[in-house]
């Protein structure tokens, strides 16, 4: 260990910063384990949780561990690593220190009295996060109950790809009809899956009611919280059991990475007969005496993420790269600040769009005509997010002219970026949907989706105004 003089960091100790100590500082991170997170605010957690510089040569910025493998050290240590008996890294597909900081930080952003010890696992994309979470819950022969109001790729995967792989999906027609979920649950249903705030129409799900329905049937509620972000909504607070993110979007927030994250509350009991995949002894999890063990035995506090690691990352392999984890960590440091500004920009755009005759309707949870105002007041008191959709009140030809005429807005299939983005989802991000699925999702061809960035709202409005003028000229 180093014997260099080390200045006490005010963040890490309460001793005077003038005192120069010859001792190695205590390896106490500011937020050593999950319980203390609850005592810290969101903005403290987003910059500090999960990282102890003293464990990384006192590097202030989280180091990028760009390495495939980690030295096993000794035969005894190799036994522990391969026997899932140590959290130390072994091979980057199965764990990496940079990725681990991201996982701990995002988990900490979800901690609270309702979920004192959440855990997270980072993956190579939001689609990998959704896929692994749903397959993990479904096990063999299980079905997932959801609705059409989802990210386009998800609906397509549900109706065409997942069934090919043995995962059955049931879709309720009206995503707001709680009785429809209740009626559609069968003995094979293993999870309810919803977007807390939907892409692109910003419908707000009644998470508490959905969690009650799921729990009454002994199954989990899995929530895609990508649009809301953990800053605006912590689904665990309302009974959700698993939260998934496309970290590609607001968590990283700079349009430079593809990533996903699954977070589990740590409060759901997977020991029931509904989820045999967590209680079955597995040979590859055997102990030193060749006795097969179960997921619940090895990952007692984080069985959901543990099984994603041991089964899906291990064998299907959508691992996040350390460099990409670093980029997301950088983004997470400013998450709340970016989201606050984006919410303010979204509100400004909503007010402006509502007053323009070339706009047929505006879809945002706090918009004047929104049917989700009450749910937004309950679930999104800090703001309703950075996406605003509206109906273009012109011909198809005029709509295309409008899209071609915007200058400041990026015409891109992305959201949650620092830059403001615009798109026509029915013809792009949601093109996979059949006309029937599009109708069930409420997605009409006139829909224009805006993703608010960090620019001056006056400039964004002026650019839309000139593009509308050109389109209708
Ligand atoms: C983008 C997105 C996804 C897919 O995430 P990728 O990182 O692109 O794989 C899933 N859900 C929602 C709500 C999204 O916006």
mmCIF file of C-alpha atoms in Angstrom, residues 88-310:
data_model
loop_
_atom_site.group_PDB
_atom_site.id
_atom_site.type_symbol
_atom_site.label_atom_id
_atom_site.label_comp_id
_atom_site.label_asym_id
_atom_site.label_seq_id
_atom_site.Cartn_x
_atom_site.Cartn_y
_atom_site.Cartn_z
ATOM 1 C CA UNK A 88 -14.194 -9.140 -7.788
ATOM 2 C CA UNK A 89 -13.946 -8.850 -11.531
ATOM 3 C CA UNK A 90 -12.873 -11.880 -13.514
ATOM 4 C CA UNK A 91 -13.760 -11.265 -17.174
ATOM 5 C CA UNK A 92 -15.346 -8.066 -18.476
ATOM 6 C CA UNK A 93 -18.462 -9.738 -19.923
ATOM 7 C CA UNK A 94 -19.279 -10.815 -16.354
ATOM 8 C CA UNK A 95 -18.187 -7.689 -14.504
ATOM 9 C CA UNK A 96 -15.804 -4.750 -14.684
ATOM 10 C CA UNK A 97 -14.916 -2.138 -12.028
ATOM 11 C CA UNK A 98 -15.934 0.838 -14.225
ATOM 12 C CA UNK A 99 -19.245 -0.797 -15.062
ATOM 13 C CA UNK A 100 -19.718 -1.675 -11.372
ATOM 14 C CA UNK A 101 -19.490 1.992 -10.328
ATOM 15 C CA UNK A 102 -22.226 2.821 -12.826
ATOM 16 C CA UNK A 103 -24.381 -0.039 -11.544
ATOM 17 C CA UNK A 104 -23.979 1.030 -7.925
ATOM 18 C CA UNK A 105 -24.641 4.669 -8.692
ATOM 19 C CA UNK A 106 -27.807 4.007 -10.669
ATOM 20 C CA UNK A 107 -28.991 1.549 -8.009
ATOM 21 C CA UNK A 108 -28.363 4.199 -5.329
ATOM 22 C CA UNK A 109 -30.503 6.686 -7.258
ATOM 23 C CA UNK A 110 -33.412 4.297 -6.606
ATOM 24 C CA UNK A 111 -32.842 3.717 -2.882
ATOM 25 C CA UNK A 112 -35.419 4.684 -0.310
ATOM 26 C CA UNK A 113 -37.386 3.312 2.597
ATOM 27 C CA UNK A 114 -39.457 1.268 0.115
ATOM 28 C CA UNK A 115 -36.313 -0.226 -1.491
ATOM 29 C CA UNK A 116 -33.443 0.093 1.000
ATOM 30 C CA UNK A 117 -30.982 -1.989 -1.018
ATOM 31 C CA UNK A 118 -31.695 -1.892 -4.760
ATOM 32 C CA UNK A 119 -29.185 -3.425 -7.176
ATOM 33 C CA UNK A 120 -28.523 -2.844 -10.852
ATOM 34 C CA UNK A 121 -26.923 -4.551 -13.802
ATOM 35 C CA UNK A 122 -25.696 -2.647 -16.853
ATOM 36 C CA UNK A 123 -26.121 -4.045 -20.370
ATOM 37 C CA UNK A 124 -25.170 -3.143 -23.922
ATOM 38 C CA UNK A 125 -28.501 -1.532 -24.904
ATOM 39 C CA UNK A 126 -31.961 -0.666 -23.714
ATOM 40 C CA UNK A 127 -33.349 -3.483 -25.854
ATOM 41 C CA UNK A 128 -30.989 -5.938 -24.110
ATOM 42 C CA UNK A 129 -32.235 -4.628 -20.747
ATOM 43 C CA UNK A 130 -35.876 -5.172 -21.730
ATOM 44 C CA UNK A 131 -35.227 -8.560 -23.328
ATOM 45 C CA UNK A 132 -33.174 -9.931 -20.442
ATOM 46 C CA UNK A 133 -35.585 -8.620 -17.816
ATOM 47 C CA UNK A 134 -38.624 -10.142 -19.503
ATOM 48 C CA UNK A 135 -37.000 -13.497 -20.265
ATOM 49 C CA UNK A 136 -35.675 -13.565 -16.710
ATOM 50 C CA UNK A 137 -39.155 -13.102 -15.268
ATOM 51 C CA UNK A 138 -40.879 -15.433 -17.727
ATOM 52 C CA UNK A 139 -38.606 -18.437 -17.354
ATOM 53 C CA UNK A 140 -39.715 -21.469 -19.356
ATOM 54 C CA UNK A 141 -43.284 -21.223 -20.657
ATOM 55 C CA UNK A 142 -44.120 -17.950 -18.926
ATOM 56 C CA UNK A 143 -45.998 -15.056 -20.489
ATOM 57 C CA UNK A 144 -45.689 -11.289 -20.130
ATOM 58 C CA UNK A 145 -48.724 -9.001 -20.010
ATOM 59 C CA UNK A 146 -48.263 -5.551 -21.505
ATOM 60 C CA UNK A 147 -49.900 -2.987 -23.830
ATOM 61 C CA UNK A 148 -49.236 -1.397 -27.211
ATOM 62 C CA UNK A 149 -48.094 1.917 -25.793
ATOM 63 C CA UNK A 150 -44.401 1.082 -25.932
ATOM 64 C CA UNK A 151 -41.198 1.930 -27.718
ATOM 65 C CA UNK A 152 -41.664 0.749 -31.322
ATOM 66 C CA UNK A 153 -38.929 -1.865 -31.340
ATOM 67 C CA UNK A 154 -40.382 -3.393 -28.199
ATOM 68 C CA UNK A 155 -43.842 -3.950 -29.688
ATOM 69 C CA UNK A 156 -42.325 -5.539 -32.778
ATOM 70 C CA UNK A 157 -40.086 -7.799 -30.702
ATOM 71 C CA UNK A 158 -43.116 -8.789 -28.627
ATOM 72 C CA UNK A 159 -45.299 -9.731 -31.528
ATOM 73 C CA UNK A 160 -42.707 -11.316 -33.822
ATOM 74 C CA UNK A 161 -39.380 -12.145 -32.212
ATOM 75 C CA UNK A 162 -39.971 -13.140 -28.586
ATOM 76 C CA UNK A 163 -42.644 -15.761 -29.428
ATOM 77 C CA UNK A 164 -40.091 -17.403 -31.745
ATOM 78 C CA UNK A 165 -37.850 -17.758 -28.692
ATOM 79 C CA UNK A 166 -40.612 -19.211 -26.539
ATOM 80 C CA UNK A 167 -41.724 -16.075 -24.715
ATOM 81 C CA UNK A 168 -45.457 -15.459 -24.961
ATOM 82 C CA UNK A 169 -46.768 -11.913 -24.881
ATOM 83 C CA UNK A 170 -50.313 -10.756 -24.146
ATOM 84 C CA UNK A 171 -51.304 -7.193 -24.965
ATOM 85 C CA UNK A 172 -54.254 -5.290 -23.514
ATOM 86 C CA UNK A 173 -55.929 -3.036 -26.077
ATOM 87 C CA UNK A 174 -56.529 -0.044 -23.804
ATOM 88 C CA UNK A 175 -53.401 0.687 -21.771
ATOM 89 C CA UNK A 176 -55.363 2.807 -19.274
ATOM 90 C CA UNK A 177 -57.969 0.122 -18.533
ATOM 91 C CA UNK A 178 -56.847 -1.413 -15.233
ATOM 92 C CA UNK A 179 -59.645 -4.001 -15.315
ATOM 93 C CA UNK A 180 -58.319 -5.210 -18.677
ATOM 94 C CA UNK A 181 -54.970 -6.148 -17.103
ATOM 95 C CA UNK A 182 -56.728 -7.915 -14.250
ATOM 96 C CA UNK A 183 -58.890 -9.860 -16.722
ATOM 97 C CA UNK A 184 -55.953 -10.816 -18.969
ATOM 98 C CA UNK A 185 -53.736 -12.343 -16.255
ATOM 99 C CA UNK A 186 -53.545 -16.131 -16.569
ATOM 100 C CA UNK A 187 -51.772 -18.858 -14.603
ATOM 101 C CA UNK A 188 -48.835 -18.449 -17.018
ATOM 102 C CA UNK A 189 -48.444 -14.684 -16.600
ATOM 103 C CA UNK A 190 -45.116 -13.885 -14.936
ATOM 104 C CA UNK A 191 -44.965 -10.102 -15.147
ATOM 105 C CA UNK A 192 -46.781 -6.919 -16.049
ATOM 106 C CA UNK A 193 -44.626 -4.674 -18.222
ATOM 107 C CA UNK A 194 -45.387 -0.989 -18.852
ATOM 108 C CA UNK A 195 -43.644 2.269 -19.686
ATOM 109 C CA UNK A 196 -44.099 4.692 -16.769
ATOM 110 C CA UNK A 197 -44.281 7.554 -19.265
ATOM 111 C CA UNK A 198 -44.865 6.284 -22.785
ATOM 112 C CA UNK A 199 -42.864 6.938 -25.930
ATOM 113 C CA UNK A 200 -43.894 9.051 -27.844
ATOM 114 C CA UNK A 201 -47.297 10.157 -26.526
ATOM 115 C CA UNK A 202 -46.331 10.717 -22.882
ATOM 116 C CA UNK A 203 -49.174 8.722 -21.350
ATOM 117 C CA UNK A 204 -48.617 8.229 -17.611
ATOM 118 C CA UNK A 205 -49.139 4.730 -16.182
ATOM 119 C CA UNK A 206 -50.918 4.280 -12.859
ATOM 120 C CA UNK A 207 -48.002 2.366 -11.365
ATOM 121 C CA UNK A 208 -49.428 1.964 -7.880
ATOM 122 C CA UNK A 209 -52.636 0.384 -9.190
ATOM 123 C CA UNK A 210 -50.683 -1.850 -11.609
ATOM 124 C CA UNK A 211 -48.337 -2.962 -8.810
ATOM 125 C CA UNK A 212 -51.347 -3.885 -6.671
ATOM 126 C CA UNK A 213 -52.794 -5.971 -9.515
ATOM 127 C CA UNK A 214 -49.457 -7.708 -10.141
ATOM 128 C CA UNK A 215 -48.847 -8.441 -6.465
ATOM 129 C CA UNK A 216 -52.381 -9.748 -5.930
ATOM 130 C CA UNK A 217 -51.400 -12.424 -8.481
ATOM 131 C CA UNK A 218 -47.934 -12.992 -7.020
ATOM 132 C CA UNK A 219 -46.154 -11.574 -10.066
ATOM 133 C CA UNK A 220 -43.762 -8.684 -10.635
ATOM 134 C CA UNK A 221 -44.338 -5.276 -12.167
ATOM 135 C CA UNK A 222 -41.518 -4.350 -14.571
ATOM 136 C CA UNK A 223 -41.360 -0.680 -15.581
ATOM 137 C CA UNK A 224 -39.502 0.926 -18.476
ATOM 138 C CA UNK A 225 -38.669 4.265 -16.830
ATOM 139 C CA UNK A 226 -36.522 5.639 -19.661
ATOM 140 C CA UNK A 227 -38.593 8.740 -20.388
ATOM 141 C CA UNK A 228 -39.286 9.665 -16.768
ATOM 142 C CA UNK A 229 -35.682 9.137 -15.572
ATOM 143 C CA UNK A 230 -35.013 8.281 -11.897
ATOM 144 C CA UNK A 231 -34.916 12.006 -11.146
ATOM 145 C CA UNK A 232 -38.564 12.579 -12.043
ATOM 146 C CA UNK A 233 -39.930 9.212 -10.908
ATOM 147 C CA UNK A 234 -38.703 6.326 -8.794
ATOM 148 C CA UNK A 235 -41.063 3.456 -9.692
ATOM 149 C CA UNK A 236 -40.043 1.480 -6.570
ATOM 150 C CA UNK A 237 -41.792 4.125 -4.486
ATOM 151 C CA UNK A 238 -45.064 2.945 -6.037
ATOM 152 C CA UNK A 239 -44.520 -0.794 -5.792
ATOM 153 C CA UNK A 240 -42.649 -1.638 -9.003
ATOM 154 C CA UNK A 241 -40.257 -4.567 -8.604
ATOM 155 C CA UNK A 242 -37.924 -4.132 -11.573
ATOM 156 C CA UNK A 243 -37.045 -0.977 -13.517
ATOM 157 C CA UNK A 244 -35.369 -0.946 -16.929
ATOM 158 C CA UNK A 245 -33.709 1.918 -18.770
ATOM 159 C CA UNK A 246 -32.352 2.686 -22.141
ATOM 160 C CA UNK A 247 -29.279 4.493 -20.730
ATOM 161 C CA UNK A 248 -28.739 5.635 -24.306
ATOM 162 C CA UNK A 249 -31.237 8.390 -23.540
ATOM 163 C CA UNK A 250 -31.351 10.826 -20.604
ATOM 164 C CA UNK A 251 -29.080 8.895 -18.217
ATOM 165 C CA UNK A 252 -26.091 9.444 -20.498
ATOM 166 C CA UNK A 253 -27.744 12.461 -22.103
ATOM 167 C CA UNK A 254 -25.181 13.393 -24.731
ATOM 168 C CA UNK A 255 -26.100 11.252 -27.705
ATOM 169 C CA UNK A 256 -22.846 9.309 -27.664
ATOM 170 C CA UNK A 257 -23.567 5.835 -26.312
ATOM 171 C CA UNK A 258 -25.924 2.818 -26.537
ATOM 172 C CA UNK A 259 -26.604 1.160 -23.192
ATOM 173 C CA UNK A 260 -29.236 -0.318 -20.905
ATOM 174 C CA UNK A 261 -29.690 -0.922 -17.196
ATOM 175 C CA UNK A 262 -31.927 -3.216 -15.135
ATOM 176 C CA UNK A 263 -32.572 -2.278 -11.495
ATOM 177 C CA UNK A 264 -34.297 -4.512 -8.948
ATOM 178 C CA UNK A 265 -35.934 -3.300 -5.767
ATOM 179 C CA UNK A 266 -34.601 -6.118 -3.585
ATOM 180 C CA UNK A 267 -37.985 -6.512 -1.915
ATOM 181 C CA UNK A 268 -39.756 -9.116 -4.098
ATOM 182 C CA UNK A 269 -39.703 -12.763 -2.983
ATOM 183 C CA UNK A 270 -38.786 -14.972 -5.942
ATOM 184 C CA UNK A 271 -38.986 -18.194 -3.900
ATOM 185 C CA UNK A 272 -42.578 -18.959 -4.905
ATOM 186 C CA UNK A 273 -43.669 -21.695 -7.350
ATOM 187 C CA UNK A 274 -44.374 -18.970 -9.916
ATOM 188 C CA UNK A 275 -40.628 -18.499 -10.440
ATOM 189 C CA UNK A 276 -38.991 -21.980 -10.326
ATOM 190 C CA UNK A 277 -36.011 -20.640 -12.293
ATOM 191 C CA UNK A 278 -34.754 -18.958 -9.112
ATOM 192 C CA UNK A 279 -35.017 -22.068 -6.908
ATOM 193 C CA UNK A 280 -33.767 -24.756 -9.278
ATOM 194 C CA UNK A 281 -30.318 -26.138 -8.463
ATOM 195 C CA UNK A 282 -27.997 -25.510 -11.398
ATOM 196 C CA UNK A 283 -24.847 -27.494 -12.101
ATOM 197 C CA UNK A 284 -22.855 -24.461 -13.264
ATOM 198 C CA UNK A 285 -23.540 -22.836 -9.878
ATOM 199 C CA UNK A 286 -22.145 -25.824 -7.939
ATOM 200 C CA UNK A 287 -20.099 -25.344 -4.799
ATOM 201 C CA UNK A 288 -16.614 -26.685 -4.083
ATOM 202 C CA UNK A 289 -18.092 -30.102 -3.251
ATOM 203 C CA UNK A 290 -19.912 -30.292 -6.580
ATOM 204 C CA UNK A 291 -23.300 -29.674 -4.991
ATOM 205 C CA UNK A 292 -25.497 -27.704 -7.418
ATOM 206 C CA UNK A 293 -26.831 -24.449 -5.984
ATOM 207 C CA UNK A 294 -29.722 -22.141 -6.843
ATOM 208 C CA UNK A 295 -29.822 -18.506 -7.930
ATOM 209 C CA UNK A 296 -31.511 -17.655 -4.634
ATOM 210 C CA UNK A 297 -28.707 -19.297 -2.663
ATOM 211 C CA UNK A 298 -25.965 -17.395 -4.456
ATOM 212 C CA UNK A 299 -27.717 -14.069 -5.043
ATOM 213 C CA UNK A 300 -29.933 -13.913 -1.970
ATOM 214 C CA UNK A 301 -30.268 -10.121 -1.937
ATOM 215 C CA UNK A 302 -30.308 -9.566 -5.719
ATOM 216 C CA UNK A 303 -31.745 -12.676 -7.385
ATOM 217 C CA UNK A 304 -33.184 -10.841 -10.390
ATOM 218 C CA UNK A 305 -29.935 -9.118 -11.397
ATOM 219 C CA UNK A 306 -27.933 -12.137 -10.250
ATOM 220 C CA UNK A 307 -29.813 -14.392 -12.648
ATOM 221 C CA UNK A 308 -29.406 -11.904 -15.492
ATOM 222 C CA UNK A 309 -25.662 -12.019 -14.806
ATOM 223 C CA UNK A 310 -25.310 -15.769 -14.361
#
